[in-house]
Amino acid sequence: MSRRKAPKSVVKRLPVYLRILDNLIRRDIEVVSSRVLSDETGFTAEQIRKDLAYFGAFGTRGTGYNTHYLRDKLLRIIGLHRVTKIIVVGYGHLGKALTRYNAVKNSYVDIVAAFDINPVEEEAIEGLRVLEMQYLPEVIREEEVKVAILTVPAEAAQEVVDLLVENGITSILNFAPTNISVPEGVYVHNTDLTLELQTLIYYSFEDEALHYGE
Amino acid sequence: MSRRKAPKSVVKRLPVYLRILDNLIRRDIEVVSSRVLSDETGFTAEQIRKDLAYFGAFGTRGTGYNTHYLRDKLLRIIGLHRVTKIIVVGYGHLGKALTRYNAVKNSYVDIVAAFDINPVEEEAIEGLRVLEMQYLPEVIREEEVKVAILTVPAEAAQEVVDLLVENGITSILNFAPTNISVPEGVYVHNTDLTLELQTLIYYSFEDEALHYGE
DNA sequence: CATTGTGAACGGATTCACAGCC
DNA sequence: GGCTGTGAATCCGTTCACAATG
């Protein structure tokens, strides 16, 4: 029932719970305990209960959580109860991968258009517009888009970010391997595949005694 | 000088330092202070000094860190002083994006082959072999590959993971949006684009009072 | 004297333990 | 009886403040 703003660590787990609930509901399961959610997610049951308790008391003591009810609550908490409009900027392989990916899965979002400096006509898929950059301001305005996925080369990233912010984008999922700077109030989430790969390699050698031993 | 194993939070930042050092060296800069690294990375200078101190005393008081020396140390710590061989399993758009991405950038890794249940011949690029799944054990064995990037559909993920582990893979960068289970000793890093997008959406609504208010 | 390296203080997140409730 | 909700205890990571030193 606490009403202070949720910690980052909690927010990161909410979409995980949502996905599990979607799966449970698909299997016609009506009620789930924190213990079962723990088995599915790998988080501890206490942690799950505490996470949910940041936003309210959604469970029934002795029984568990109603899957439909909890999903609805989570959708509302995350902000997915209304479909979120998104644009993809940079329509290379990664941009394509992300649009396909999302077209397939129900992830409560709608990619309204993709942009590229050099859009290839025939690569548009199932109703997705692939447009030249010049149309970006128009689309953002007309569709009232607030969220953008950025998959342009590192060199172009900052320039494009400035354009996005200028036209009203407030949240950016950045795949360009570079630090971008934004004004106060704009939220950026960086996903850097190279860094993640290198981190993985660290752990792949962790055991070996030679790892860092002279 | 502490020799206990480094916390995850520290390990995640090491590749960031490495990238900055690569950039500095490209600009012929010989010495860098923790303050400058702080400006470049957004982490605090104290944190950077502490992170590096987990592995040794690499700096010179009053001066800073020698960029070449520190890079060499970081390469060795992360395990990138030798090129790491990697396979990509699942050669859809995402698999392609990752191979291109990496072919271009020097990230100290070498993708030795990609695998797919239905490899399309003409899509092989600059020396990258795109092979049928049946050749997977052979390649892993002959090339002594320990690290795999997994970009197959969620339904196939667990099955493919079992195959990988069975043949000697010890580290997996998983892009399939599902929890995979592995035996003790195998390290998995999950990168789930849908979850990251949904987390972003949470923050895009965070300010709005209506966010979670009945 | 500028900058590193580090013990101590702090703060945030997780785990523990159990009270509250169906 | 079983499972949620939560204060207290603990753990972990970050920040602070300063001693060490080229």
GROMACS .gro file of C-alpha atoms in nm, chain B residues 5-165:
model
  161
  219LYS     CA    1   3.562  -1.193  -0.671
  220ALA     CA    2   3.425  -0.879  -0.823
  221PRO     CA    3   3.055  -0.794  -0.779
  222LYS     CA    4   2.829  -0.811  -1.084
  223SER     CA    5   2.779  -0.436  -1.073
  224VAL     CA    6   3.151  -0.380  -1.117
  225VAL     CA    7   3.189  -0.636  -1.394
  226LYS     CA    8   2.912  -0.468  -1.592
  227ARG     CA    9   3.108  -0.145  -1.598
  228LEU     CA   10   3.443  -0.287  -1.707
  229PRO     CA   11   3.354  -0.308  -2.079
  230VAL     CA   12   3.239   0.053  -2.062
  231TYR     CA   13   3.582   0.160  -1.940
  232LEU     CA   14   3.740  -0.046  -2.212
  233ARG     CA   15   3.541   0.128  -2.482
  234ILE     CA   16   3.628   0.473  -2.350
  235LEU     CA   17   3.994   0.379  -2.339
  236ASP     CA   18   3.978   0.259  -2.699
  237ASN     CA   19   3.836   0.598  -2.794
  238LEU     CA   20   4.097   0.791  -2.597
  239ILE     CA   21   4.380   0.588  -2.748
  240ARG     CA   22   4.240   0.648  -3.094
  241ARG     CA   23   4.273   1.019  -3.014
  242ASP     CA   24   4.635   0.965  -2.899
  243ILE     CA   25   4.561   1.048  -2.538
  244GLU     CA   26   4.818   0.890  -2.308
  245VAL     CA   27   4.687   0.964  -1.961
  246VAL     CA   28   4.339   0.989  -1.816
  247SER     CA   29   4.211   1.077  -1.468
  248SER     CA   30   3.915   0.916  -1.297
  249ARG     CA   31   3.748   1.254  -1.328
  250VAL     CA   32   3.766   1.245  -1.707
  251LEU     CA   33   3.649   0.884  -1.712
  252SER     CA   34   3.360   1.000  -1.496
  253ASP     CA   35   3.264   1.265  -1.750
  254GLU     CA   36   3.277   1.012  -2.031
  255THR     CA   37   3.084   0.737  -1.860
  256GLY     CA   38   2.848   0.911  -1.624
  257PHE     CA   39   2.972   0.704  -1.330
  258THR     CA   40   3.127   0.886  -1.034
  259ALA     CA   41   3.504   0.918  -1.017
  260GLU     CA   42   3.515   0.741  -0.679
  261GLN     CA   43   3.320   0.451  -0.819
  262ILE     CA   44   3.557   0.418  -1.111
  263ARG     CA   45   3.861   0.420  -0.885
  264LYS     CA   46   3.700   0.162  -0.660
  265ASP     CA   47   3.604  -0.057  -0.954
  266LEU     CA   48   3.958  -0.063  -1.085
  267ALA     CA   49   4.098  -0.117  -0.737
  268TYR     CA   50   3.919  -0.452  -0.719
  269PHE     CA   51   4.180  -0.579  -0.961
  270GLY     CA   52   4.491  -0.387  -0.867
  271ALA     CA   53   4.649  -0.042  -0.842
  272PHE     CA   54   4.680   0.069  -1.201
  273GLY     CA   55   4.708   0.444  -1.160
  274THR     CA   56   4.973   0.696  -1.065
  275ARG     CA   57   4.885   0.933  -0.781
  276GLY     CA   58   4.889   1.290  -0.890
  277THR     CA   59   4.874   1.194  -1.257
  278GLY     CA   60   4.605   0.945  -1.344
  279TYR     CA   61   4.596   0.628  -1.549
  280ASN     CA   62   4.806   0.546  -1.852
  281THR     CA   63   4.552   0.464  -2.120
  282HIS     CA   64   4.751   0.188  -2.291
  283TYR     CA   65   4.846   0.022  -1.967
  284LEU     CA   66   4.494   0.037  -1.830
  285ARG     CA   67   4.346  -0.099  -2.150
  286ASP     CA   68   4.582  -0.393  -2.146
  287LYS     CA   69   4.490  -0.462  -1.787
  288LEU     CA   70   4.118  -0.443  -1.864
  289LEU     CA   71   4.151  -0.670  -2.166
  290ARG     CA   72   4.322  -0.926  -1.947
  291ILE     CA   73   4.069  -0.889  -1.664
  292ILE     CA   74   3.769  -0.929  -1.891
  293GLY     CA   75   3.935  -1.207  -2.084
  294LEU     CA   76   3.958  -1.027  -2.418
  295HIS     CA   77   4.338  -1.037  -2.449
  296ARG     CA   78   4.282  -1.339  -2.668
  297VAL     CA   79   4.012  -1.328  -2.933
  298THR     CA   80   3.707  -1.520  -2.812
  299LYS     CA   81   3.541  -1.754  -3.059
  300ILE     CA   82   3.165  -1.733  -3.074
  301ILE     CA   83   2.881  -1.898  -3.260
  302VAL     CA   84   2.543  -1.747  -3.339
  303VAL     CA   85   2.250  -1.984  -3.328
  304GLY     CA   86   1.941  -1.864  -3.513
  305TYR     CA   87   2.013  -1.662  -3.825
  306GLY     CA   88   1.704  -1.447  -3.854
  307HIS     CA   89   1.708  -1.069  -3.858
  308LEU     CA   90   1.844  -1.046  -3.509
  309GLY     CA   91   2.116  -1.301  -3.576
  310LYS     CA   92   2.214  -1.110  -3.886
  311ALA     CA   93   2.211  -0.779  -3.705
  312LEU     CA   94   2.445  -0.916  -3.440
  313THR     CA   95   2.690  -1.064  -3.687
  314ARG     CA   96   2.709  -0.747  -3.896
  315TYR     CA   97   2.734  -0.534  -3.591
  316ASN     CA   98   3.027  -0.732  -3.474
  317ALA     CA   99   3.203  -0.781  -3.801
  318VAL     CA  100   3.225  -0.406  -3.821
  319LYS     CA  101   3.334  -0.318  -3.472
  320ASN     CA  102   3.648  -0.437  -3.307
  321SER     CA  103   3.502  -0.595  -2.999
  322TYR     CA  104   3.773  -0.853  -2.951
  323VAL     CA  105   3.555  -1.144  -3.057
  324ASP     CA  106   3.535  -1.365  -3.363
  325ILE     CA  107   3.209  -1.515  -3.484
  326VAL     CA  108   3.324  -1.842  -3.637
  327ALA     CA  109   2.986  -1.958  -3.771
  328ALA     CA  110   2.613  -1.904  -3.761
  329PHE     CA  111   2.356  -2.183  -3.748
  330ASP     CA  112   1.995  -2.206  -3.854
  331ILE     CA  113   1.745  -2.484  -3.915
  332ASN     CA  114   1.700  -2.335  -4.261
  333PRO     CA  115   2.015  -2.153  -4.367
  334VAL     CA  116   1.976  -1.934  -4.674
  335GLU     CA  117   2.287  -1.968  -4.886
  336GLU     CA  118   2.319  -1.629  -5.043
  337GLU     CA  119   2.292  -1.452  -4.712
  338ALA     CA  120   2.634  -1.553  -4.595
  339ILE     CA  121   2.854  -1.247  -4.562
  340GLU     CA  122   3.226  -1.190  -4.581
  341GLY     CA  123   3.350  -1.530  -4.486
  342LEU     CA  124   3.087  -1.612  -4.226
  343ARG     CA  125   2.965  -1.967  -4.259
  344VAL     CA  126   2.590  -2.009  -4.220
  345LEU     CA  127   2.531  -2.376  -4.153
  346GLU     CA  128   2.258  -2.626  -4.078
  347MET     CA  129   2.213  -2.727  -3.720
  348GLN     CA  130   2.354  -3.072  -3.777
  349TYR     CA  131   2.704  -2.927  -3.809
  350LEU     CA  132   2.688  -2.756  -3.474
  351PRO     CA  133   2.861  -3.024  -3.263
  352GLU     CA  134   3.142  -3.057  -3.513
  353VAL     CA  135   3.215  -2.684  -3.527
  354ILE     CA  136   3.199  -2.638  -3.151
  355ARG     CA  137   3.444  -2.922  -3.105
  356GLU     CA  138   3.687  -2.831  -3.379
  357GLU     CA  139   3.696  -2.460  -3.303
  358GLU     CA  140   3.675  -2.514  -2.926
  359VAL     CA  141   3.394  -2.262  -2.895
  360LYS     CA  142   3.270  -2.188  -2.543
  361VAL     CA  143   3.040  -1.890  -2.604
  362ALA     CA  144   2.712  -1.883  -2.798
  363ILE     CA  145   2.465  -1.613  -2.891
  364LEU     CA  146   2.112  -1.749  -2.903
  365THR     CA  147   1.856  -1.582  -3.129
  366VAL     CA  148   1.610  -1.861  -3.197
  367PRO     CA  149   1.235  -1.838  -3.130
  368ALA     CA  150   1.125  -1.885  -2.769
  369GLU     CA  151   0.969  -2.225  -2.841
  370ALA     CA  152   1.299  -2.366  -2.965
  371ALA     CA  153   1.522  -2.204  -2.703
  372GLN     CA  154   1.539  -2.474  -2.436
  373GLU     CA  155   1.596  -2.750  -2.686
  374VAL     CA  156   1.880  -2.561  -2.852
  375VAL     CA  157   2.031  -2.470  -2.516
  376ASP     CA  158   2.042  -2.836  -2.419
  377LEU     CA  159   2.220  -2.912  -2.743
  378LEU     CA  160   2.470  -2.633  -2.688
  379VAL     CA  161   2.549  -2.732  -2.331
   0.00000   0.00000   0.00000
